[in-house]
Coordinates of C-alpha atoms and ligand atoms in Angstrom, one line a residue:
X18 CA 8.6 -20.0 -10.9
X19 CA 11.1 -18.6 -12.2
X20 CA 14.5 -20.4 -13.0
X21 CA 17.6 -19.6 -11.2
X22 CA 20.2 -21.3 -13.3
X23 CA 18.9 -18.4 -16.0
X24 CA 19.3 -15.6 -13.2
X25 CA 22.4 -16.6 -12.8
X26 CA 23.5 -17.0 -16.2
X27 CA 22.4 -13.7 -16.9
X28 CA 24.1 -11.8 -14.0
X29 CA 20.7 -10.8 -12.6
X30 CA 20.0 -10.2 -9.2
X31 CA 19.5 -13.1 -7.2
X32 CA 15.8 -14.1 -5.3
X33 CA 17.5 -13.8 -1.6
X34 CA 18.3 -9.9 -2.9
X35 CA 14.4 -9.2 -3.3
X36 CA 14.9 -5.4 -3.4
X37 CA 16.8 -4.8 -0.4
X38 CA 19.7 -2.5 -2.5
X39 CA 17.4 -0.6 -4.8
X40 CA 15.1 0.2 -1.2
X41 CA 18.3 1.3 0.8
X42 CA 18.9 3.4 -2.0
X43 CA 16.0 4.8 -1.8
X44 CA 16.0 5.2 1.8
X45 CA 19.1 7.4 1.6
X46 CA 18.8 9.1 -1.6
X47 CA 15.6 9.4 -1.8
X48 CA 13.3 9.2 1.0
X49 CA 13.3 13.0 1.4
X50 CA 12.1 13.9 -1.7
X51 CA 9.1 12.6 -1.5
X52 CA 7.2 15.0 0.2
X53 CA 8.4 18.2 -2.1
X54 CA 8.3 17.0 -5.3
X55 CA 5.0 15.5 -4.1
X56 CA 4.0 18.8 -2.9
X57 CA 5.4 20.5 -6.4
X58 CA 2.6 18.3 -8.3
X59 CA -0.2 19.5 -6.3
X60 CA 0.4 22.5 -6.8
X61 CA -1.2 22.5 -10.5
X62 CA -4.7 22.2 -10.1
X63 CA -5.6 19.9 -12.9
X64 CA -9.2 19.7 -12.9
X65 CA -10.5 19.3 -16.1
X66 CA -11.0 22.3 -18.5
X67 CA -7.7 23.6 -17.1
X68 CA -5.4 23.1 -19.6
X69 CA -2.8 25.8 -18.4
X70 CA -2.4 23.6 -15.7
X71 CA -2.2 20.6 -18.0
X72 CA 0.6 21.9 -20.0
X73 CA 2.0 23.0 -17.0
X74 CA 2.3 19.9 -15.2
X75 CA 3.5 18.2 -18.1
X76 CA 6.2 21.1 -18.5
X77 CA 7.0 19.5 -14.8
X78 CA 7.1 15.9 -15.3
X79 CA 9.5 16.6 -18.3
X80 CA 11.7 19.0 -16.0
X81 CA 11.7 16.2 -13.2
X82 CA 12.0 13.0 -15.5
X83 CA 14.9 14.4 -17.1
X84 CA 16.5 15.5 -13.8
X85 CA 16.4 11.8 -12.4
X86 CA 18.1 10.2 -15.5
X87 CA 14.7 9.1 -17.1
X88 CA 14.0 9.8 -21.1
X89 CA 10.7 11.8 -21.2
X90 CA 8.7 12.2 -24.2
X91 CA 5.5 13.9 -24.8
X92 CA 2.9 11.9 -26.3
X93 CA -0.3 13.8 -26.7
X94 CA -2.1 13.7 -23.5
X95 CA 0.1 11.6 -22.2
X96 CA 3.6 11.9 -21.0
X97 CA 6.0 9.1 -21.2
X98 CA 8.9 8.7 -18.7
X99 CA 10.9 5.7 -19.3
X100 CA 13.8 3.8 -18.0
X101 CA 15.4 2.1 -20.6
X102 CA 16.3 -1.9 -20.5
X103 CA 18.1 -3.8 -22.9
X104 CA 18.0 -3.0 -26.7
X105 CA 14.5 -5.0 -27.8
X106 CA 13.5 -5.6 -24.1
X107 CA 9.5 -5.8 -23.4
X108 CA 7.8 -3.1 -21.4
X109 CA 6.6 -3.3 -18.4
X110 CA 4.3 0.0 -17.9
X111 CA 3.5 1.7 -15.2
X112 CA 0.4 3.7 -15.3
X113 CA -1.1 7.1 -13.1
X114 CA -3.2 10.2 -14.2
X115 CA -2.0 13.7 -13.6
X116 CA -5.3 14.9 -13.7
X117 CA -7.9 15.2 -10.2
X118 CA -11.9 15.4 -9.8
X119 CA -13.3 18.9 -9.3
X120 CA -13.3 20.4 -5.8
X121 CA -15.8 22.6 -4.0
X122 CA -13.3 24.9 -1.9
X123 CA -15.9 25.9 0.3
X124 CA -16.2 22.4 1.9
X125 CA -13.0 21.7 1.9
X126 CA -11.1 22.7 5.5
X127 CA -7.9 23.2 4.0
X128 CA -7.0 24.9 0.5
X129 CA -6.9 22.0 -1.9
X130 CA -3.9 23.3 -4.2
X131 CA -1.3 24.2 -1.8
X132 CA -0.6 20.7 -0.9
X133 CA 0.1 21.5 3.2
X134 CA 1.6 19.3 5.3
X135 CA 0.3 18.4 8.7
X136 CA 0.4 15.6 11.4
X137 CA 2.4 13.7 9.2
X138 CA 0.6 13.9 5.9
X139 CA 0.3 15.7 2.7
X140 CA -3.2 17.2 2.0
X141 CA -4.6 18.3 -1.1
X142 CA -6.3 17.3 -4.3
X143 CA -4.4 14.8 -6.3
X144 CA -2.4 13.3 -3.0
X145 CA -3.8 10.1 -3.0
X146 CA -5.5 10.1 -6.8
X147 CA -3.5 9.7 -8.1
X148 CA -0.1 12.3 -8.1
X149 CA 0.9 10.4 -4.8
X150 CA 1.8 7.4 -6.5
X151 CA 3.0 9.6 -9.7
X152 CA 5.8 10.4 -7.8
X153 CA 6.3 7.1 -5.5
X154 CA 6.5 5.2 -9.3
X155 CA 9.1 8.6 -10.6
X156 CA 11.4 7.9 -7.3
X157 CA 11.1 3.8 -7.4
X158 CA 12.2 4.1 -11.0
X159 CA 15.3 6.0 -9.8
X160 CA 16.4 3.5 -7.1
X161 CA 16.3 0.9 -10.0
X162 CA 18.2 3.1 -11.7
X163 CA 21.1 3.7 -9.6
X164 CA 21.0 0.2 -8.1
X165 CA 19.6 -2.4 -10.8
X166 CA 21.7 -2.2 -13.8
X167 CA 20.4 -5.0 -15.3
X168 CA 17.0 -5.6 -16.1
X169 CA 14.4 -7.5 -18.5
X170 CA 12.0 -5.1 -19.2
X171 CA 12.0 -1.3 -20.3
X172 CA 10.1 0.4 -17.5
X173 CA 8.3 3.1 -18.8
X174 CA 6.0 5.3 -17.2
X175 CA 2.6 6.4 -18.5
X176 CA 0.7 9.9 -17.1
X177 CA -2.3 10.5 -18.4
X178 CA -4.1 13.5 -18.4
X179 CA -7.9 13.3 -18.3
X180 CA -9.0 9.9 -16.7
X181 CA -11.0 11.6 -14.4
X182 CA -13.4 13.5 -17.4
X183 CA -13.3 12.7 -20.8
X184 CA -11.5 9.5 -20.1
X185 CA -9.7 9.9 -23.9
X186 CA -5.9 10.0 -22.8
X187 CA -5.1 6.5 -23.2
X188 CA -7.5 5.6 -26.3
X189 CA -5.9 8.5 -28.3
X190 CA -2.1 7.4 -26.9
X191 CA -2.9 3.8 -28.0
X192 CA -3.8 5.5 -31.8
X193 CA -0.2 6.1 -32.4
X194 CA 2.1 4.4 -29.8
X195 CA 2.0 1.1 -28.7
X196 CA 1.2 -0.2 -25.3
X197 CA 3.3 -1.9 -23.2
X198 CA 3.5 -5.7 -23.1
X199 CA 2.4 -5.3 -19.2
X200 CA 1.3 -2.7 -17.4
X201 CA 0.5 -2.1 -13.7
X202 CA -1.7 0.8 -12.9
X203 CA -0.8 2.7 -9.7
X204 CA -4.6 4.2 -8.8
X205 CA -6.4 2.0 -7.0
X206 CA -6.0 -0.6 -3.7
X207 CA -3.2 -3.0 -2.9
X208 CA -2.5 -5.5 -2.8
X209 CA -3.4 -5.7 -6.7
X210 CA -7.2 -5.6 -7.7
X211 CA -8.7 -8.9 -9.5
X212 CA -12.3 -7.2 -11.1
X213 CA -13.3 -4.0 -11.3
X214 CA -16.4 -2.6 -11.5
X215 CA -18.6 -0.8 -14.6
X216 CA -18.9 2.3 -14.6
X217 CA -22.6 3.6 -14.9
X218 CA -25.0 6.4 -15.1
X219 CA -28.8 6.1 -14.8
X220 CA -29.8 9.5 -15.1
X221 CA -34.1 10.4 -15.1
X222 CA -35.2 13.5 -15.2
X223 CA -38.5 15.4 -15.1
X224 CA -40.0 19.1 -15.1
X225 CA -41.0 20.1 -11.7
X226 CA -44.2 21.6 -12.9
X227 CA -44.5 24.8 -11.2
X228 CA -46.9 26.8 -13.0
X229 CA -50.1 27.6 -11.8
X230 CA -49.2 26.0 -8.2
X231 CA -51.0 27.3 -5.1
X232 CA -49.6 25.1 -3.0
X233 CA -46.3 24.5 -1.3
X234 CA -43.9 24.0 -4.4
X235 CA -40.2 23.0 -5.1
X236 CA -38.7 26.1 -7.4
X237 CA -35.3 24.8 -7.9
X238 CA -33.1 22.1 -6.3
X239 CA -29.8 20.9 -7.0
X240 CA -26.9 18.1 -5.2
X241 CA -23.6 16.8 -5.8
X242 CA -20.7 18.1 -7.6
X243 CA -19.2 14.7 -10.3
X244 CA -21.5 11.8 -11.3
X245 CA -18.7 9.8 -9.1
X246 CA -18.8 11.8 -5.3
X247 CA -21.4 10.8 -2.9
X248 CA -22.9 14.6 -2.9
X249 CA -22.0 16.2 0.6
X250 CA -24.5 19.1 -0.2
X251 CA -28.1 19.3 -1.3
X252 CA -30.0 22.5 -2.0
X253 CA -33.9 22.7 -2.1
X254 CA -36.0 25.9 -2.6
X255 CA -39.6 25.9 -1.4
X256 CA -42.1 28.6 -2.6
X257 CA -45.5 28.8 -0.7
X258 CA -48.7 30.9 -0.6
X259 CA -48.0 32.3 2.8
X260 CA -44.9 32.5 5.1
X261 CA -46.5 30.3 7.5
X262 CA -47.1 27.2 5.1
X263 CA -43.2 27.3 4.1
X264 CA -42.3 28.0 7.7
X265 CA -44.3 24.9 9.0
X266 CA -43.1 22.4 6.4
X267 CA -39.5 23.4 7.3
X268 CA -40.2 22.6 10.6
X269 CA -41.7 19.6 10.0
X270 CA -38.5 18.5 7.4
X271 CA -36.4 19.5 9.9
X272 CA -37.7 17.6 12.7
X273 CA -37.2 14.5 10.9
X274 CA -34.7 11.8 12.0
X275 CA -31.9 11.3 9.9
X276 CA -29.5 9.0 9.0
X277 CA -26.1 9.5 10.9
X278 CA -23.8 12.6 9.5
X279 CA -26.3 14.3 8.2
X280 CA -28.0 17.4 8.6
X281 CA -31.0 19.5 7.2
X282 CA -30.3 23.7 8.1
X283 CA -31.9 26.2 6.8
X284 CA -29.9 27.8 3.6
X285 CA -31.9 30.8 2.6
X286 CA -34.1 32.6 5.1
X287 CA -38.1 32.6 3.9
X288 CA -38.8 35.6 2.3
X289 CA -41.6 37.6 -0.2
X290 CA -41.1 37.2 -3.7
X291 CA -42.6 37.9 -6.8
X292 CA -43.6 34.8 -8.6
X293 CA -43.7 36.7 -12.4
X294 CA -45.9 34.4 -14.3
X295 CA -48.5 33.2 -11.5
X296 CA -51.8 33.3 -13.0
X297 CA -53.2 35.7 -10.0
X298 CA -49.5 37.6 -9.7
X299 CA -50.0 37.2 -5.7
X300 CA -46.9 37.0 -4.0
X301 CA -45.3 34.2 -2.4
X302 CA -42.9 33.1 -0.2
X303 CA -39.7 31.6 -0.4
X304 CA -36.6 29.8 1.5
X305 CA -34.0 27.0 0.9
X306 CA -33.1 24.2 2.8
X307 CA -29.6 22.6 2.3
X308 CA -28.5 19.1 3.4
X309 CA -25.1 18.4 4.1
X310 CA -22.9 15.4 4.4
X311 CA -19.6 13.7 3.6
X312 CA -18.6 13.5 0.3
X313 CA -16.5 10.1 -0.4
X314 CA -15.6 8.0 -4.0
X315 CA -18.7 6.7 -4.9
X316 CA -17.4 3.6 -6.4
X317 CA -14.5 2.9 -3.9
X318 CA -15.7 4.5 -0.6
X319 CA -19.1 4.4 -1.2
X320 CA -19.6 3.1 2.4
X321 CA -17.3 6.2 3.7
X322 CA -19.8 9.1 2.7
X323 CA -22.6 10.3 3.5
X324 CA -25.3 10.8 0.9
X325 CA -27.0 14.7 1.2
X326 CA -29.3 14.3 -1.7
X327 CA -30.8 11.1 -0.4
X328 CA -30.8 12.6 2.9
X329 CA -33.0 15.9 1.5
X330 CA -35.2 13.2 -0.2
X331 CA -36.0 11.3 2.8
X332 CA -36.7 14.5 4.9
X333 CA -38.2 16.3 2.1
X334 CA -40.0 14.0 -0.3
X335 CA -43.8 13.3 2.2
X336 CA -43.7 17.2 2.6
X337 CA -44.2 17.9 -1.1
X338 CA -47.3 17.7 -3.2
X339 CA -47.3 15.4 -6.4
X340 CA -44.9 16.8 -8.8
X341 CA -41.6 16.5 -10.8
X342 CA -39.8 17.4 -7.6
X343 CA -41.3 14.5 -5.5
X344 CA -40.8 12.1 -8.1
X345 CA -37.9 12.9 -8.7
X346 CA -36.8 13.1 -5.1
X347 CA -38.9 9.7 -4.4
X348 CA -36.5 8.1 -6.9
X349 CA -33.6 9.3 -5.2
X350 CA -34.7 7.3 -2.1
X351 CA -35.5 4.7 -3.4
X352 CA -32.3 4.2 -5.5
X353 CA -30.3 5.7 -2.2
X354 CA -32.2 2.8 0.1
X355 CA -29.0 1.0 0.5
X356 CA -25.5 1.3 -1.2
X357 CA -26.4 -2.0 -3.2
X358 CA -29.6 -1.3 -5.2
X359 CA -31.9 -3.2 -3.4
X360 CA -34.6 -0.3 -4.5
X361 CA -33.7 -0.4 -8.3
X362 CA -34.0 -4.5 -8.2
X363 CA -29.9 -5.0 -8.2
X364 CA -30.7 -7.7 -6.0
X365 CA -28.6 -10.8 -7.8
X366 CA -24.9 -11.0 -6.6
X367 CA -21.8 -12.2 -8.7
X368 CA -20.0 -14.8 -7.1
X369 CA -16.7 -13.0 -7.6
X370 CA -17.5 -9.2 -7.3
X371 CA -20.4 -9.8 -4.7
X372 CA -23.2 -7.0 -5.3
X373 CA -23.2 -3.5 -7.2
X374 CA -22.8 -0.8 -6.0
X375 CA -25.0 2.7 -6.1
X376 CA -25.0 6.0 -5.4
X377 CA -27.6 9.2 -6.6
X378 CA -24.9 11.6 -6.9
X379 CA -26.7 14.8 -8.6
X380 CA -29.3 16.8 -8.8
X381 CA -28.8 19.2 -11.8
X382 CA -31.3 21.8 -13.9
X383 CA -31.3 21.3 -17.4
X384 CA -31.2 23.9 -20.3
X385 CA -34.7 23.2 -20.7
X386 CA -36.1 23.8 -17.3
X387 CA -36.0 19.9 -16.8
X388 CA -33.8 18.1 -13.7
X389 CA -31.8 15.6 -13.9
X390 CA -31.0 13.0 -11.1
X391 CA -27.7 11.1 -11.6
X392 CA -27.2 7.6 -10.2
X393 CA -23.8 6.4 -10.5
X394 CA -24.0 2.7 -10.6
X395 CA -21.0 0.4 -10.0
X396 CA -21.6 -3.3 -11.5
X397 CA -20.6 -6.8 -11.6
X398 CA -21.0 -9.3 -14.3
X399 CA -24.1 -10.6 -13.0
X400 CA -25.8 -7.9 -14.7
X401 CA -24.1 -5.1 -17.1
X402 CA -24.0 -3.3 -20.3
X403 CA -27.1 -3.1 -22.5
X404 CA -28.8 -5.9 -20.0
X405 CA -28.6 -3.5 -16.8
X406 CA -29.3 -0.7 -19.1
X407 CA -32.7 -2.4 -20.1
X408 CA -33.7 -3.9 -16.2
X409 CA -33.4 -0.1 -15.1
X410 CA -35.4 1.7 -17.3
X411 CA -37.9 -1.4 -16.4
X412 CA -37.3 -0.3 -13.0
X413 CA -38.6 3.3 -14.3
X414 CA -40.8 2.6 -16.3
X415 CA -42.5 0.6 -13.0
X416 CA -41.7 3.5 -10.6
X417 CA -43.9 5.6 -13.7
X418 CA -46.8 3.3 -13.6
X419 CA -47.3 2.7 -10.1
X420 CA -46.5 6.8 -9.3
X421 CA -47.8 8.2 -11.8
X422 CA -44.3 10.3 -12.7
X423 CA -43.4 11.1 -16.0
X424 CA -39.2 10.1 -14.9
X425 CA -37.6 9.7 -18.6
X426 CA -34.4 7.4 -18.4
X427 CA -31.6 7.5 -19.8
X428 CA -27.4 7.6 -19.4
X429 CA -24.3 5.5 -19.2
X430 CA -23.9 1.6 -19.7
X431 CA -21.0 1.0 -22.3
X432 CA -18.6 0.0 -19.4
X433 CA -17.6 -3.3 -18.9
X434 CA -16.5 -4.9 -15.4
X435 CA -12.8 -6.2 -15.9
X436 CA -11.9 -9.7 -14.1
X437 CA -9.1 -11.6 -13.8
X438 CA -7.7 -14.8 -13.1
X439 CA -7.0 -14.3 -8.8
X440 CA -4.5 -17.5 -9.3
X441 CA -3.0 -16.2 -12.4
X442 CA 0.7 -15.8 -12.3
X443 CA 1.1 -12.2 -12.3
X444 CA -1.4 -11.8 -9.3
X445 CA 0.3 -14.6 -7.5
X446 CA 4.2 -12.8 -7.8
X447 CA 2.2 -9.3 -7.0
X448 CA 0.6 -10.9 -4.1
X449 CA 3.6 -12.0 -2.6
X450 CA 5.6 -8.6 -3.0
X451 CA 3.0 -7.2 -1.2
X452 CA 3.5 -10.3 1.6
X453 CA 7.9 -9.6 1.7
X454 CA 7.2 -5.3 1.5
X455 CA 4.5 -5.5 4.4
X456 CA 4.7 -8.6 6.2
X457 CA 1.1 -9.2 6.0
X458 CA -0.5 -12.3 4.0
X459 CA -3.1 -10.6 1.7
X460 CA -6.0 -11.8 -0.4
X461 CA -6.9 -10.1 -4.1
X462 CA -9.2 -7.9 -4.1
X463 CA -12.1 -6.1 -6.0
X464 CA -12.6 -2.7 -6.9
X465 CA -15.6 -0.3 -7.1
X466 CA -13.8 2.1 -9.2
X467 CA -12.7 1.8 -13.1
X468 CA -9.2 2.4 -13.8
X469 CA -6.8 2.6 -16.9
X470 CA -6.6 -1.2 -16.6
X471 CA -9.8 -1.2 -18.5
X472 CA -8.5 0.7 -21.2
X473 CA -4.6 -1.0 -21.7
X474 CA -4.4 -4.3 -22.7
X475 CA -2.7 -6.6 -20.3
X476 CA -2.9 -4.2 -17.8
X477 CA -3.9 -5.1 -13.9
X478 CA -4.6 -2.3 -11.2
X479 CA -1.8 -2.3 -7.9
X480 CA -1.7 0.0 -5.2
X481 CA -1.1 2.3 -4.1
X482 CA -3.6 3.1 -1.4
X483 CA -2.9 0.5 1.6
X484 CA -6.4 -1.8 2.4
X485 CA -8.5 -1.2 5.4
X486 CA -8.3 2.6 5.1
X487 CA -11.2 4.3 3.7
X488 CA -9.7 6.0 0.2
X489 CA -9.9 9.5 0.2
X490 CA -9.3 10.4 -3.5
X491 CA -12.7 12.4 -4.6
X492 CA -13.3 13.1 -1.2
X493 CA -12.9 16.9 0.9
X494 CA -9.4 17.2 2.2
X495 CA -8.1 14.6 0.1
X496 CA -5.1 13.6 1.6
X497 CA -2.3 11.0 2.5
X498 CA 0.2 9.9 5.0
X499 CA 3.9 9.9 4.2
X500 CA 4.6 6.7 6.1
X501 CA 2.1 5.0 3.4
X502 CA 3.9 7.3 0.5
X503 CA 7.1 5.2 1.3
X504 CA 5.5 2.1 2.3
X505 CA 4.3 2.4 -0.9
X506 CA 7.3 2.4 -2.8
X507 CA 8.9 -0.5 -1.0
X508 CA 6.2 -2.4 -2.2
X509 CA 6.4 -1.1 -5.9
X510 CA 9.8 -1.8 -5.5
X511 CA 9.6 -5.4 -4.5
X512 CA 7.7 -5.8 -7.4
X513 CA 9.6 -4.3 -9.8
X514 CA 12.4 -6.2 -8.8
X515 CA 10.9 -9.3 -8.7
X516 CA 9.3 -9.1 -12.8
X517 CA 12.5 -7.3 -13.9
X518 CA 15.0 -8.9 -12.1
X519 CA 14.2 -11.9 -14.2
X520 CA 13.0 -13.5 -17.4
X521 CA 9.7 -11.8 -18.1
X522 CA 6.6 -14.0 -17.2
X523 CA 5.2 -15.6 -20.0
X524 CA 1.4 -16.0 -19.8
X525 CA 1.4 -13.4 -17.3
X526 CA -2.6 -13.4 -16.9
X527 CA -3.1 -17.6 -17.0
X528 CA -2.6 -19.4 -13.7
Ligands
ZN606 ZN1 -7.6 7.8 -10.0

């Protein structure tokens, strides 16, 4: 609790206030900048690799910090826009990335760096993760600005630049600046997010074995476009000895039931081709099948996609003669069986996080003629880390001996899942800024996706995507209603208020 004799000693506003002023502000002031300077932001695709766009979205944030009274200074790979408290004040950090997962432009409806506006929201890569609440932190900074001249912390605003890739931004920042006391990271679910997930990649991979092959065989096959999007696309080619064999297994894939929002159509026509190499140079025949879906987060709206490459296994994998490509394709289905690893043996929940998640996500060649499956793997501390890392490649080494695949494992497990306290003080004061912003009693909740909270100390992730709306960050059309944009910031703003507006908490983390 905090004590009101201090709050009033110090001339700080008082608990009644909450954050009506610095919200009415914003309301007037504001409000209508949202959308433009929103829109400005999309504008620079920042995928990774694309540093022009980098530099020149940092070249922005400078511009627009400066312009709303904020002190800007570049640090690296990560810009910091502050609003200065009281000489020695603590920080209280706020924390987004500037950067957005790739895009395939062909699936997207809409182009997904001009940042439209339509039926009330703004569409394009980045609205939601995570330049939406870039700018709802830049204009909730301002109202405190103009209406909160006293506070106890130094508000300072962190952007990082490659969280979605390399995932170096902060660790490098942290070599040479100091993080703040306390930090609240704007890329993930209100109403504030009590464990997050590990971030994992099994990968196997395998040749597919074509020479010599009379038979029906897989030539190339490939899904999914980042280790962390269900794949809404899945390519298979299929050679054969005559037109007929390849045109009667596509039949027979196609005629296959499939899960919901999926499909199986035929991508490449059969046709003759020379197979240069085949011991008795015949020709052969070739066409590709493509399964589509919905692409969706794979750690945070896993249940929101639609799996392609799992969908092209099930279809595919009884049509194909032992191989690389059927194992590798069996493996996918089995891994794909459900969204919690019941197939790979992920079968034990935590009492806290409840089960893993997982997701085969890609389907890629390799330099040397291998290909790779990716399975992204979200899990709890019931089973992480070098221990998960050894059950699956016991799970493939199994899947080996009772297939008779050659699958050689191998991947990701050096994240950890991050928990906290859900009756800690900080949760309880964000939990109830969340209750006076929205009206609505909310629980803590538990995240599928990683954020910079893993990699700040003291750092917890809050909004800004409301609950009980599938999250469309890494999804096609990414996209996000202005109402939310401003809900959003009358949330941020309640909280803000309430942990500057007073003596900072102390033991922030501990019940
Ligand atoms: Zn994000």
């Amino acid at each position: 609790m905090r004590s009101l004799s201090l709050v009033l000693v110090l001339g700080l506003p008082l608990l009644a206030q909450g954050a009506a002023k610095p919200l009415k502000y914003y309301e007037r002031h504001l409000q209508a900048r949202m959308v433009p300077l929103l829109q400005e932001v999309l504008r620079f695709p920042t995928v990774q690799g694309d540093t022009k766009a980098r530099d020149a979205q940092q070249a922005w944030l400078r511009k627009t910090g400066t312009e709303l009274g904020l002190v800007v200074r570049d640090a690296g790979l990560v810009t910091e826009i502050e609003l200065p408290g009281p000489k020695g004040a603590p920080v209280l950090g706020l924390v987004v990335h500037g950067d957005v997962q790739p895009v395939d432009p062909k699936a997207w409806t809409i182009p997904p760096f001009e940042a439209a506006v339509k039926d009330g929201k703004v569409l394009g890569r980045g609205a939601a993760d995570d330049k939406g609440p870039l700018v709802q932190a830049l204009l909730a900074m301002k109202a405190l600005k103009e209406t909160m001249p006293k506070r106890s912390y130094t508000l300072r605003l962190l952007v990082g630049s490659d969280e979605e890739s390399d995932n170096l931004d902060i660790a490098s920042y942290l070599k040479d600046h100091k993080a703040p006391d306390l930090s609240l990271v704007l890329d993930s679910g209100f109403p504030v997010i009590v464990g997050e997930k590990a971030w994992n990649a099994l990968t196997v991979e395998t040749g597919l074995g074509l020479s010599g092959s009379t038979e029906r065989i897989v030539t190339s096959m490939s899904a999914g476009l980042a280790p962390s999007i269900v794949p809404d696309q899945a390519v298979l080619t299929l050679t054969g000895p005559t037109e007929a064999t390849v045109r009667q297994a596509f039949i027979r894939i196609q005629a296959r039931p499939l899960r919901s929002g999926t499909t199986i159509s035929v991508a490449e026509p059969i046709q003759p081709v020379e197979v240069i190499g085949a011991p008795d140079s015949l020709q052969r025949w070739r066409g590709a099948l493509k399964a589509t879906g919905k692409s969706a987060h794979a750690g945070v709206n896993a249940e929101g996609g639609r799996n392609a490459l799992v969908a092209l296994a099930n279809a595919v994998v009884d049509e194909l003669p032992p191989g690389g490509a059927r194992d590798l394709l069996a493996f996918a289905q089995l891994a794909g069986q459900d969204l919690v690893g019941t197939g790979l043996g992920l079968v034990q929940p935590d009492p806290v996080f409840g089960r893993a998640t997982v997701v085969p996500t890609m389907l890629q060649a390799q330099k040397d003629g291998k290909v790779r499956l990716t399975i992204n793997i979200r899990s709890t501390p019931a089973l992480s880390g070098e221990a998960l890392k050894a059950h699956l490649f016991a799970q493939v080494a199994a899947f080996n001996a009772r297939t008779g695949a050659h699958l050689e494992p191998g991947g990701f497990f050096g994240d950890a899942p991050l928990a906290f306290d859900p009756k800690s003080k900080l949760v309880k004061h964000l939990l109830a800024a969340y209750t006076r912003a929205t009206g609505v009693k909310a629980e803590p909740a538990i995240s599928g996706g990683g954020t910079y909270a893993k990699r700040l100390p003291n750092a917890i992730a809050f909004g800004m995507w409301f609950p009980d709306k599938p999250y469309p960050g890494h999804d096609v059309d990414e996209q996000v209603p202005v109402a939310d944009l401003h809900e959003g910031v009358k949330v941020l703003l309640e909280a803000l208020v309430d942990l500057t507006g007073s003596r900072p908490l102390k033991d922030p983390f501990r019940p």
